[in-house]
mmCIF file of C-alpha atoms and ligand atoms in Angstrom:
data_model
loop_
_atom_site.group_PDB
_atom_site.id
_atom_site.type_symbol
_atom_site.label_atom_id
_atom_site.label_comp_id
_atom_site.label_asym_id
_atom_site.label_seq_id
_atom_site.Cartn_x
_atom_site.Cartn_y
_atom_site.Cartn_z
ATOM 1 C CA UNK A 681 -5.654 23.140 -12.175
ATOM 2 C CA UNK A 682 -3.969 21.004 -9.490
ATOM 3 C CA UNK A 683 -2.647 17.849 -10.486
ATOM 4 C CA UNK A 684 -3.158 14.192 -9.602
ATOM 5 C CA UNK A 685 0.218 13.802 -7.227
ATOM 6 C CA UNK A 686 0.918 10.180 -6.981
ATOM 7 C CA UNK A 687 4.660 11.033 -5.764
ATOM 8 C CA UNK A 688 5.985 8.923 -3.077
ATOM 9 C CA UNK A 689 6.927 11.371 -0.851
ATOM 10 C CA UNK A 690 7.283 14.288 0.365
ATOM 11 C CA UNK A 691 3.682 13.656 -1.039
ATOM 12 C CA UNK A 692 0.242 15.476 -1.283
ATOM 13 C CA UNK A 693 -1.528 16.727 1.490
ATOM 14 C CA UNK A 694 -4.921 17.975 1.999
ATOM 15 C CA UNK A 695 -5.680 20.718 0.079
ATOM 16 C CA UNK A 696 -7.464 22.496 3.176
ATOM 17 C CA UNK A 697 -4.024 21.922 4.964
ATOM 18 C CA UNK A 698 -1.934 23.598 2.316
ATOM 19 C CA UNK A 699 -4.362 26.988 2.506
ATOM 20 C CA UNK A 700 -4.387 26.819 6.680
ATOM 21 C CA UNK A 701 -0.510 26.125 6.660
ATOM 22 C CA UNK A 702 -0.553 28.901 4.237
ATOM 23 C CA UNK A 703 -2.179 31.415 6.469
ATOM 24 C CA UNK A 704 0.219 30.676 9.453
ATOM 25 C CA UNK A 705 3.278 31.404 7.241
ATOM 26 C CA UNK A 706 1.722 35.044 7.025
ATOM 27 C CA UNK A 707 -0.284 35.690 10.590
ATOM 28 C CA UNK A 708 -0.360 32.648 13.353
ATOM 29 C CA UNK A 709 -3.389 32.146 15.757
ATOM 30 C CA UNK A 710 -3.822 36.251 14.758
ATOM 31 C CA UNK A 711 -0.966 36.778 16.575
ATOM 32 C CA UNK A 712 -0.020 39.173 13.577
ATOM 33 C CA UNK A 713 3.619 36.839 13.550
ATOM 34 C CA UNK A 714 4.579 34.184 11.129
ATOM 35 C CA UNK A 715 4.411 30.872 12.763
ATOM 36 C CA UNK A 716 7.671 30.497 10.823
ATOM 37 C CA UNK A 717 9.271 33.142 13.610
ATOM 38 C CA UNK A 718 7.659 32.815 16.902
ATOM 39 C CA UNK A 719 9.417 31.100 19.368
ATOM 40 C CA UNK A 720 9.178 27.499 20.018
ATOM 41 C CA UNK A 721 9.062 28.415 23.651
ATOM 42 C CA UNK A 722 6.000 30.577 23.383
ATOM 43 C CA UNK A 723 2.832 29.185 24.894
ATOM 44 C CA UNK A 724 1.544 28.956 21.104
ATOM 45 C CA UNK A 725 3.865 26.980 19.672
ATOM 46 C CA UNK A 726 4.519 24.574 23.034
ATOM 47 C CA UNK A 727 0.472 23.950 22.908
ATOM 48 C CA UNK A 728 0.965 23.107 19.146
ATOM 49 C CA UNK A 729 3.560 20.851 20.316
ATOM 50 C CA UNK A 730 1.591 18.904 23.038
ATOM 51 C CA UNK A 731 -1.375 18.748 20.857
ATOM 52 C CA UNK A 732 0.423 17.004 18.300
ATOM 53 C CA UNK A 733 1.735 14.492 20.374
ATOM 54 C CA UNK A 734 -2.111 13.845 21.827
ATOM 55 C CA UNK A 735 -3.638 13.290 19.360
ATOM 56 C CA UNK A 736 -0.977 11.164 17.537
ATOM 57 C CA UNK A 737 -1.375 9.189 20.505
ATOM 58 C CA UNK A 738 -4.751 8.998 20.578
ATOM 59 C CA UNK A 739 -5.698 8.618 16.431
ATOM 60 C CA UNK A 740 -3.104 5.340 17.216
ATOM 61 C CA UNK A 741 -5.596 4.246 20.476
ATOM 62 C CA UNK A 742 -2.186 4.418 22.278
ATOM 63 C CA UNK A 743 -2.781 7.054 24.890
ATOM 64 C CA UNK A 744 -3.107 6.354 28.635
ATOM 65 C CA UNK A 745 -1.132 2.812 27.599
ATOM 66 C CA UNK A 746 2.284 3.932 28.971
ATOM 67 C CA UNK A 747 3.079 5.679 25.447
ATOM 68 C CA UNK A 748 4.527 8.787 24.329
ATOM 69 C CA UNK A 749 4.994 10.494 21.322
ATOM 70 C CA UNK A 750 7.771 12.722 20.121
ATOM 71 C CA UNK A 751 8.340 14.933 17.052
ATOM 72 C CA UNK A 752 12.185 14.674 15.989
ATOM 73 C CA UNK A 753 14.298 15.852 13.258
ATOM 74 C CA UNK A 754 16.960 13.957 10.771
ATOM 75 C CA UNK A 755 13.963 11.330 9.217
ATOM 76 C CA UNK A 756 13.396 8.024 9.647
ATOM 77 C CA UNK A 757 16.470 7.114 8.899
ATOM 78 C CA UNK A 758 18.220 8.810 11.847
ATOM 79 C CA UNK A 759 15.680 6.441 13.797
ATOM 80 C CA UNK A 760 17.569 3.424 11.838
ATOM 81 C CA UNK A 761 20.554 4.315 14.072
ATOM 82 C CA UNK A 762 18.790 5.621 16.964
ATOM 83 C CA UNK A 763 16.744 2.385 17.592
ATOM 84 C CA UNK A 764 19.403 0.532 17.905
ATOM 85 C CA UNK A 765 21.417 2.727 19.977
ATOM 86 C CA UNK A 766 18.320 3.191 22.836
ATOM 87 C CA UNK A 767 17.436 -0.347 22.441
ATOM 88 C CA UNK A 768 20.622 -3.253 21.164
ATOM 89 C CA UNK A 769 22.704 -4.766 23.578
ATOM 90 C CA UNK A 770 23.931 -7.988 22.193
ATOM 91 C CA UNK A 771 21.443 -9.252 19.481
ATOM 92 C CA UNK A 772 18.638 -8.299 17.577
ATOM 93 C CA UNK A 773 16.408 -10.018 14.883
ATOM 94 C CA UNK A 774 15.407 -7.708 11.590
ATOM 95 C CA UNK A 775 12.839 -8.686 8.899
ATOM 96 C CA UNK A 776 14.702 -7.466 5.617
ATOM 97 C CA UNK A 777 12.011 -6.740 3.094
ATOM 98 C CA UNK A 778 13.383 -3.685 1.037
ATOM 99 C CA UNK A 779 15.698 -0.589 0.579
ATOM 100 C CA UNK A 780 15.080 0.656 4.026
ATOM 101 C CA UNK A 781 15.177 -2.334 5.733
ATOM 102 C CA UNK A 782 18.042 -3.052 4.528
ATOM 103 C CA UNK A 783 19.902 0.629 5.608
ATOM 104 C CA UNK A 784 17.889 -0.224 8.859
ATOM 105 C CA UNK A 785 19.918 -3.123 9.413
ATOM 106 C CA UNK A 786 23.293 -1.637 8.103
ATOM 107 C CA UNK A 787 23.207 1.253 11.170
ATOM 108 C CA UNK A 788 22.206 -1.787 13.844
ATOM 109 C CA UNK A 789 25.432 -3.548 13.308
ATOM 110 C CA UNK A 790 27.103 -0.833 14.456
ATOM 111 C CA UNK A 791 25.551 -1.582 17.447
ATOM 112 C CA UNK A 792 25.789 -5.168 17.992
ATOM 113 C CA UNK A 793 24.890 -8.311 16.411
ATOM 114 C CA UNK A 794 22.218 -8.798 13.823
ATOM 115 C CA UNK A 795 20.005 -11.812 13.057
ATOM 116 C CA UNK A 796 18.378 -11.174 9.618
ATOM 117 C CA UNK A 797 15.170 -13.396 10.606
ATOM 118 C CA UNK A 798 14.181 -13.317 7.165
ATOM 119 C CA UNK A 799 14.669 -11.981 3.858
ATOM 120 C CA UNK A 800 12.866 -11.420 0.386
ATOM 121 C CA UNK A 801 15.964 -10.396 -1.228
ATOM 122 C CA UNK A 802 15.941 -13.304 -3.337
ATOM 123 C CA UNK A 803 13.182 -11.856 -5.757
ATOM 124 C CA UNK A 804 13.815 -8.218 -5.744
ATOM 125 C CA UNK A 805 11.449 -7.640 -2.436
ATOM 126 C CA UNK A 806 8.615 -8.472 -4.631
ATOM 127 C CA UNK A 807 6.671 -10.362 -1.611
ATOM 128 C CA UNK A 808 6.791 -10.344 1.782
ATOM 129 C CA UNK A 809 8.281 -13.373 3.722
ATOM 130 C CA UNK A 810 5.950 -15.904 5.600
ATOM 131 C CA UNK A 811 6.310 -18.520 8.282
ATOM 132 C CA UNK A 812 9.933 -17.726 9.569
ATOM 133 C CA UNK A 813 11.063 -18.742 12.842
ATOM 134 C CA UNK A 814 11.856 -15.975 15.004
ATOM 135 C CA UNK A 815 14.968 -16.956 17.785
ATOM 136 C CA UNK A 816 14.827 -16.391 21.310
ATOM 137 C CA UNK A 817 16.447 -14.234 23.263
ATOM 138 C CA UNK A 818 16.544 -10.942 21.019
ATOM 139 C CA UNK A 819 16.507 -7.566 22.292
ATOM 140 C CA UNK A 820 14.016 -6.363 19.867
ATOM 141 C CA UNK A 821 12.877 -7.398 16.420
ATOM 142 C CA UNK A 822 12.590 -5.155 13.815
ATOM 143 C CA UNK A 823 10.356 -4.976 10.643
ATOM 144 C CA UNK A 824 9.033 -2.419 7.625
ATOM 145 C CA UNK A 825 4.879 -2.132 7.561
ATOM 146 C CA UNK A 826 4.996 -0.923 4.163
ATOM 147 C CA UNK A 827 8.084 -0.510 1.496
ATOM 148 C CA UNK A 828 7.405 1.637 -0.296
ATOM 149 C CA UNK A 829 9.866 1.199 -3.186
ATOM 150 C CA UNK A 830 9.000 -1.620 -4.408
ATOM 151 C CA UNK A 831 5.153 -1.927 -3.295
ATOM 152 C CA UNK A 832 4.678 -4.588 -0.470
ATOM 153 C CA UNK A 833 3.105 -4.246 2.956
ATOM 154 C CA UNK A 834 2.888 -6.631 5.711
ATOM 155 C CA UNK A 835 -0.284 -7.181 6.888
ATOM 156 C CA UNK A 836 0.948 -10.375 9.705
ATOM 157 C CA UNK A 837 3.032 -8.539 11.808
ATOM 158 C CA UNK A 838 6.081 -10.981 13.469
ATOM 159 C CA UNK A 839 4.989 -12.942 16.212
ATOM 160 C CA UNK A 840 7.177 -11.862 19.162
ATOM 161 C CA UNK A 841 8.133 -11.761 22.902
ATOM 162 C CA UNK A 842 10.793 -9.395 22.539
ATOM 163 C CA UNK A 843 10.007 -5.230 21.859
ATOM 164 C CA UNK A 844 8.911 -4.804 18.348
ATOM 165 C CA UNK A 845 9.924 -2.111 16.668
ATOM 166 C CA UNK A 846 8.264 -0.744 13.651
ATOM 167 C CA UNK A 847 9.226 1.360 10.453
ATOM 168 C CA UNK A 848 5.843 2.772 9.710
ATOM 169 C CA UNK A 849 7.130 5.707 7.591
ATOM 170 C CA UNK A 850 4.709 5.003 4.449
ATOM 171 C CA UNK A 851 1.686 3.905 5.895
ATOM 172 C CA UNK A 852 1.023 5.314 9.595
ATOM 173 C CA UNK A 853 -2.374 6.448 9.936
ATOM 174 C CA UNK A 854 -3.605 4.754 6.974
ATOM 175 C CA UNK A 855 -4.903 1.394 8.501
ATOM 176 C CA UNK A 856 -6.223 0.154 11.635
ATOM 177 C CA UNK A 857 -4.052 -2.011 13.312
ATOM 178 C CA UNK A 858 -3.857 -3.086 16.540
ATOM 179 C CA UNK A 859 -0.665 -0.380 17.430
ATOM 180 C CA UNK A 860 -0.534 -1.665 21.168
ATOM 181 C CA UNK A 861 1.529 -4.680 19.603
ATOM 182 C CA UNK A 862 4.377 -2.313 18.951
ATOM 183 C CA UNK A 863 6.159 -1.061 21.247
ATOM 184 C CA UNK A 864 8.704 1.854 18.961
ATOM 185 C CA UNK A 865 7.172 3.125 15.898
ATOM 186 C CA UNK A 866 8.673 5.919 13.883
ATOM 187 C CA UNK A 867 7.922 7.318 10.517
ATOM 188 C CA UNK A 868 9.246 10.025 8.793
ATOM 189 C CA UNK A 869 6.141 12.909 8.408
ATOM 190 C CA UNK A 870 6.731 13.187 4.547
ATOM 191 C CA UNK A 871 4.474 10.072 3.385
ATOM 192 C CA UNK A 872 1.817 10.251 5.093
ATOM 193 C CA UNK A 873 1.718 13.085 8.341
ATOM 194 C CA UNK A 874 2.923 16.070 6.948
ATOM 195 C CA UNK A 875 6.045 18.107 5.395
ATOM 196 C CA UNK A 876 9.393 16.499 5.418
ATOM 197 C CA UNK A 877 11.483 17.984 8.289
ATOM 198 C CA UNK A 878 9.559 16.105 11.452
ATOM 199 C CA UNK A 879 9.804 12.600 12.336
ATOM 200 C CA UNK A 880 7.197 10.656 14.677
ATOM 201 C CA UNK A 881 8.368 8.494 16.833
ATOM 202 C CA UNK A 882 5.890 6.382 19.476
ATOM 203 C CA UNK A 883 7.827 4.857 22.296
ATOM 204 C CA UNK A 884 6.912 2.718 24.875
ATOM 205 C CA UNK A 885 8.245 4.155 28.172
ATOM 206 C CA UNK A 886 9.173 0.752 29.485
ATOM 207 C CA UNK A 887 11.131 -0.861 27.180
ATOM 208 C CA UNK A 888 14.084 2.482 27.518
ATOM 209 C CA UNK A 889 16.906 2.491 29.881
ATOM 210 C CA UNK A 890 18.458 -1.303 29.566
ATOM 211 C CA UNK A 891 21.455 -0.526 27.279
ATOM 212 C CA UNK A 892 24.593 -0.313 29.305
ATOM 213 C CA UNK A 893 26.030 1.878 26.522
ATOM 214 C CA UNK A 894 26.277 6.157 27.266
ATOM 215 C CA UNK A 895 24.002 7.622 24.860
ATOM 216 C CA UNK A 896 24.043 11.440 23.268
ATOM 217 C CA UNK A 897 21.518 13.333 24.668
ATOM 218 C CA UNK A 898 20.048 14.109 20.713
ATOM 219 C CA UNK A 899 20.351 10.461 20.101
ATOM 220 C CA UNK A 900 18.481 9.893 23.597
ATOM 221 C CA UNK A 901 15.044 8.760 23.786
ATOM 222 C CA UNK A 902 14.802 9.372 27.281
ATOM 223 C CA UNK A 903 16.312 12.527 27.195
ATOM 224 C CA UNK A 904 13.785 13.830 24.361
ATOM 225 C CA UNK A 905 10.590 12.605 26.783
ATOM 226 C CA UNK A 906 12.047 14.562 29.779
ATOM 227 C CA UNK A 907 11.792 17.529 27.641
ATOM 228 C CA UNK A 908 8.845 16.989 26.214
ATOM 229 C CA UNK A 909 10.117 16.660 22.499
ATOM 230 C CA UNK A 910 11.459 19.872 23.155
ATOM 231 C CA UNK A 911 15.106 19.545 24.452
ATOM 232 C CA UNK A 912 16.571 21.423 21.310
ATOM 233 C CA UNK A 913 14.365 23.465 18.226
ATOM 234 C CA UNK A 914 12.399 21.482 17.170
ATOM 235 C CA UNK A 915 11.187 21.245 12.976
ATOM 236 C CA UNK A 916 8.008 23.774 14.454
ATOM 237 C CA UNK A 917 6.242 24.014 10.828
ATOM 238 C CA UNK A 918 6.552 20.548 10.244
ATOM 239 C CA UNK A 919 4.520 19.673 13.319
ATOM 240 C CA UNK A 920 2.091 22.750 12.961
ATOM 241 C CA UNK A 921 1.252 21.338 9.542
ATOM 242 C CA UNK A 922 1.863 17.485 10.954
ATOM 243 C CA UNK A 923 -0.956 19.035 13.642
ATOM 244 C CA UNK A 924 -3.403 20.081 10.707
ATOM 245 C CA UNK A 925 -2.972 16.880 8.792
ATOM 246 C CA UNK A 926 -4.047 15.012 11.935
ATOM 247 C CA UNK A 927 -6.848 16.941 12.696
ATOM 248 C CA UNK A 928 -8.173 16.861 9.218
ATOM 249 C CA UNK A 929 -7.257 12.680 9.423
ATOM 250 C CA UNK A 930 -9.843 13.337 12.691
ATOM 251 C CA UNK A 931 -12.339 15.140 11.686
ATOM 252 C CA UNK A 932 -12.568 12.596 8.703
ATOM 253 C CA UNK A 933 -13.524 9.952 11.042
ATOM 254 C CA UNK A 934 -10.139 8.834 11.970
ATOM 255 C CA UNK A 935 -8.111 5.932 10.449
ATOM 256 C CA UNK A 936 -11.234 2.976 10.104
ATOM 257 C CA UNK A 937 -12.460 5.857 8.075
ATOM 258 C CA UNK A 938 -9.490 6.473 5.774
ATOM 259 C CA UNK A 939 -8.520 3.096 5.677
ATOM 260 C CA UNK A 940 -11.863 2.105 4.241
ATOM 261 C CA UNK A 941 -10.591 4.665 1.335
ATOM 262 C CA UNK A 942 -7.617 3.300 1.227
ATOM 263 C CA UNK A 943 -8.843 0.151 0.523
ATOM 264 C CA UNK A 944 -10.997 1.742 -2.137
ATOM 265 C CA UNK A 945 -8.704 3.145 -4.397
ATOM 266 C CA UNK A 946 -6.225 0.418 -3.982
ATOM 267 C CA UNK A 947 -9.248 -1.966 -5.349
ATOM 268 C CA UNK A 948 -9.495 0.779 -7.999
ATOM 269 C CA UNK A 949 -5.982 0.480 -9.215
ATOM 270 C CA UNK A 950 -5.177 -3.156 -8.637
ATOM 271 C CA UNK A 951 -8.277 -4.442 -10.678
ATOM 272 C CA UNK A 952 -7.250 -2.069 -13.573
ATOM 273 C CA UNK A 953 -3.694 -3.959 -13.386
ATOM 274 C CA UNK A 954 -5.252 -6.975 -13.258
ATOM 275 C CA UNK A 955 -7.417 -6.790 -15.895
ATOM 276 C CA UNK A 956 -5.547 -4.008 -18.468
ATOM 277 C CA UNK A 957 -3.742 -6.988 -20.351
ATOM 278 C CA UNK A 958 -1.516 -3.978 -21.055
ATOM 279 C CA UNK A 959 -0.203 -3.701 -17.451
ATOM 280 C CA UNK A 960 1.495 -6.034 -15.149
ATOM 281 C CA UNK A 961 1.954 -5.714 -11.352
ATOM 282 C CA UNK A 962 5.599 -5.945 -9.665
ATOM 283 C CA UNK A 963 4.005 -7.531 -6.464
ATOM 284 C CA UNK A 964 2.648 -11.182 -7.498
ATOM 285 C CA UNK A 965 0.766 -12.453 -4.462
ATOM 286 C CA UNK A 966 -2.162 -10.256 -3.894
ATOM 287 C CA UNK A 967 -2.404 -10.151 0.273
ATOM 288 C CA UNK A 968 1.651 -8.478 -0.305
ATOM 289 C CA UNK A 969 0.076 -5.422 -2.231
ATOM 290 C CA UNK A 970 0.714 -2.342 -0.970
ATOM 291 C CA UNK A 971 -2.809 0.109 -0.890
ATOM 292 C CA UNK A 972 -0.119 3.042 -0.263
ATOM 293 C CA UNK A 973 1.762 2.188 -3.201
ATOM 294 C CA UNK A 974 1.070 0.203 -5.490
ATOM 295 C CA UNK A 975 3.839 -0.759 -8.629
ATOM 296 C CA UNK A 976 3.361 -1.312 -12.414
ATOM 297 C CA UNK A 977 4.999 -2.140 -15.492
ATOM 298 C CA UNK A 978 3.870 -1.845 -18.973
ATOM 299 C CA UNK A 979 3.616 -5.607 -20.736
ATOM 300 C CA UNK A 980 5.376 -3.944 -23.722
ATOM 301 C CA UNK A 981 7.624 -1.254 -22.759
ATOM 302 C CA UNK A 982 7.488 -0.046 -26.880
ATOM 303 C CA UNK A 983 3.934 1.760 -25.245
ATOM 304 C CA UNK A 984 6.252 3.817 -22.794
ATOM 305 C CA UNK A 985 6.268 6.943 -24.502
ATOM 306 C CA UNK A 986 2.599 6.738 -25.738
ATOM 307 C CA UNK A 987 1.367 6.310 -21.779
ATOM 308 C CA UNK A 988 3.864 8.831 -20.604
ATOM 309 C CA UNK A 989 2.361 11.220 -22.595
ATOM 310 C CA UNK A 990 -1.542 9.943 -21.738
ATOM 311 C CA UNK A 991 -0.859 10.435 -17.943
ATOM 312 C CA UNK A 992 1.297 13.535 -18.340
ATOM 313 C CA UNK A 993 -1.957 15.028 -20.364
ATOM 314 C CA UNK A 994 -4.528 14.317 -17.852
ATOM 315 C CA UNK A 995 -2.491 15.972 -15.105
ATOM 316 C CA UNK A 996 -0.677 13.408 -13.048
ATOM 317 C CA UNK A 997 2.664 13.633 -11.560
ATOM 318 C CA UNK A 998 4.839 11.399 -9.866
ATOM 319 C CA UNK A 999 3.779 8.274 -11.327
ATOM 320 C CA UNK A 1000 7.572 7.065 -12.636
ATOM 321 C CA UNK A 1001 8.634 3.903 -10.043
ATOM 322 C CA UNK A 1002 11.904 3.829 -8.105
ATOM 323 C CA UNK A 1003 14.712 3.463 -10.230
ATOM 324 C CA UNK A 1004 15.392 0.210 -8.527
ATOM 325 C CA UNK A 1005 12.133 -1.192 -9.938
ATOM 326 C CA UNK A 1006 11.766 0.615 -12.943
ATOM 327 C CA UNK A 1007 7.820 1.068 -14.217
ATOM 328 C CA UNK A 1008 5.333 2.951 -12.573
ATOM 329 C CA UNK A 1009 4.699 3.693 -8.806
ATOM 330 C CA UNK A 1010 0.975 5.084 -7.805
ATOM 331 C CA UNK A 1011 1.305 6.370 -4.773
ATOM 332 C CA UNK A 1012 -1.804 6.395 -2.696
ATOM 333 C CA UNK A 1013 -1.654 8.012 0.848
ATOM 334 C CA UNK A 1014 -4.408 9.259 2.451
ATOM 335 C CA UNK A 1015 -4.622 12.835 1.016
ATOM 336 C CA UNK A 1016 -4.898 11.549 -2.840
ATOM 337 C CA UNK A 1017 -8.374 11.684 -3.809
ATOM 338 C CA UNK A 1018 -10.102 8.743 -4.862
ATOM 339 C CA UNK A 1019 -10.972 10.415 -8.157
ATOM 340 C CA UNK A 1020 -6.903 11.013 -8.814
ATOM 341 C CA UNK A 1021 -6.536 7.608 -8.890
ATOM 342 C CA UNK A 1022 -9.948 7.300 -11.052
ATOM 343 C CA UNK A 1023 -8.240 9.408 -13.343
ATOM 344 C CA UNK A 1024 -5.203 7.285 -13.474
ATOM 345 C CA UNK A 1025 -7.304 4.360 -14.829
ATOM 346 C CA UNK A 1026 -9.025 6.226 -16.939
ATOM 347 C CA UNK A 1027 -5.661 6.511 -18.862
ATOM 348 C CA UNK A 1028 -4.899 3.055 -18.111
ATOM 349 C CA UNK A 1029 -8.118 2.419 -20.281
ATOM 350 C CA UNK A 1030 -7.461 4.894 -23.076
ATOM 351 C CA UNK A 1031 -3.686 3.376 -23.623
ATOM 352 C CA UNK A 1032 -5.500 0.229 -24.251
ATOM 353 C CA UNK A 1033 -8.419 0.878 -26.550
ATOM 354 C CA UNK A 1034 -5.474 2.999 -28.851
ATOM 355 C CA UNK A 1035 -2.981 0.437 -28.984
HETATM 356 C C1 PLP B 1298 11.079 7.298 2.979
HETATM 357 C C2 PLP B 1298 11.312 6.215 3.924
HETATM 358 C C3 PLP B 1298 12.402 6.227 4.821
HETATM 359 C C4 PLP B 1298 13.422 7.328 4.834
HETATM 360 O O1 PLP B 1298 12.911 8.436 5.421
HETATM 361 P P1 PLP B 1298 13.777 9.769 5.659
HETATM 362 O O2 PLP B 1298 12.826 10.590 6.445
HETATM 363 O O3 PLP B 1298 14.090 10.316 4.302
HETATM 364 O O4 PLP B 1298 14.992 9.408 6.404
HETATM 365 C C5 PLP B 1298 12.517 5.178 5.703
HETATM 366 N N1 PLP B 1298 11.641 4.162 5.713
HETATM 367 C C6 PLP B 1298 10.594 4.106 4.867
HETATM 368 C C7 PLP B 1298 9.650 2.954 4.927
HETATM 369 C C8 PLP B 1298 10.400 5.127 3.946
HETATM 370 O O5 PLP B 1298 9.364 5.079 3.100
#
């Protein structure tokens, strides 16, 4: 039986993904080759490519709005240092608001100078900060939709005239946001897109070309879009499968759709945590929750090894949190059933009728 994967990534993906992926691996568009050994140059793979980057485009209402997509390697957190490269020429501004924020802003100042606009270091990253002032004159300010460590998501984006420029690696495609207010988004494919190996990144032509600084042509943005995301090899069965997890995201209505199951099983686990008097959430004001992830603790960690064993018995995996935050993590993203994380309270129930 397949199991209830709550891991946080690389994560589950639709099931009907796995078997199509599966039957590329062995004969591609029966072209009686893998898609694992074609070329990337082949007319196949380059219309895989392009159709990728559509429709990435287009699920994000971003196409035709002086957009384009690309399909890199190295993760989002080569995109921590390549941001800043492309983009910082004296000072930018960086909502810290977690692990990866924080690396974000630790490649930037190699870079130039960086205003940490605000912070919610002070409690662990357990809430997202509010009402900061933003100063004038940045190049570009920076920020995390969703951290996925420790379980908090910003739902009021920063209020900006400069470029904004978004680490959406743990909850693109799962809510409908207005994504013409960005203008560089990048997530790494392995929450919530696809197979670890490709990154997504959504520029806005218009805001490249004003560093003064000599770039590397793999650290280029530019030089990736003049090639079409295909100056060097790129991660080809990451965006195949990135491709098929995209199309299935369409064919399900797009992201209103999944976000309105989203928002469902997020409900589904945060009332359980809420009302289990057995269970306590890390993330105290409610509009900070996470519906990608959302993080637990027991109220008295003597039950550990009793609910351990209830969740490892009906099937779940990846439930343990980050060892930064200790408890439980449930992540959520848009391939987990609804009925994984039904299952999931269920347990939460059964730990508190025994005890
Ligand atoms: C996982 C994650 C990263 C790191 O991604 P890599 O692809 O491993 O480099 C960066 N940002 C966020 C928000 C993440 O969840």
């Amino acid at each position: 039986m397949k199991k209830h994967n709550f891991s946080a990534g690389p994560c589950i993906l639709p099931s009907e993904v796995f078997q199509q992926s599966a039957e590329a691996v062995l004969n591609f568009q029966g072209m009686n080759l893998s898609i694992l050994e074609i070329s990337h140059r082949s007319a196949e793979f380059v219309a895989v490519m392009e159709e990728a980057r559509a429709l990435a485009l287009s699920l994000l209402g971003l196409q035709d709005k002086g957009y384009k997509a690309l399909f890199l390697q190295g993760g989002a957190s080569t995109q921590f240092l390549m941001a800043a490269y492309n983009l910082l020429e004296r000072k930018a501004g960086y909502l810290n608001t977690g692990t990866w924020s924080t690396k974000a802003i630790k490649e930037a100042k190699l870079f130039g100078e960086v205003v940490e606009i605000a912070s919610s270091k002070d409690q662990n990253f357990n809430y997202i900060p509010k009402n900061y002032e933003i100063p004038k004159g940045l190049d570009y300010v920076h920020c995390t939709s969703n951290n996925t460590i420790f379980g908090t998501q910003i739902k009021q984006f920063p209020a900006t005239d400069a470029p904004l420029v978004c680490d959406m690696s743990s909850d693109i495609f799962s809510r409908d946001l207005d994504f013409s207010a960005f203008d560089l988004i990048y997530a790494g494919a392995q929450k919530n897109m696809g197979p670890a190996g490709a990154t997504l990144v959504v520029v806005k032509e218009a805001i490249l070309g004003k560093v003064s600084r000599a770039i590397p042509s793999m650290l280029d943005y530019t030089v990736h879009l003049t090639k079409d995301s295909m100056f060097n090899t790129p991660p080809v069965f990451s965006v195949y499968v990135s491709l098929l997890t995209l199309k299935w995201l369409q064919d399900k209505g797009g992201i209103k759709a999944q976000e309105k199951v989203n928002t469902e099983k997020a409900a589904l686990i945060y009332n359980e945590i809420d009302r289990n008097p057995l269970f306590t959430g890390f993330v105290e004001n409610k509009e900070d929750r996470s519906t990608m992830n959302a993080t637990f603790n027991l109220t008295d960690t003597s039950l550990q090894t009793r609910f351990n064993t209830l969740w490892k018995e009906a099937g779940i995996n990846g439930l343990n949190g980050h060892r930064s935050v200790g408890g439980y993590r449930a992540s959520m993203y848009n391939a987990l059933p609804k009925e994984s994380v039904e299952v999931l309270v269920d347990v939460m129930q059964q730990l508190e009728k025994q005890a």
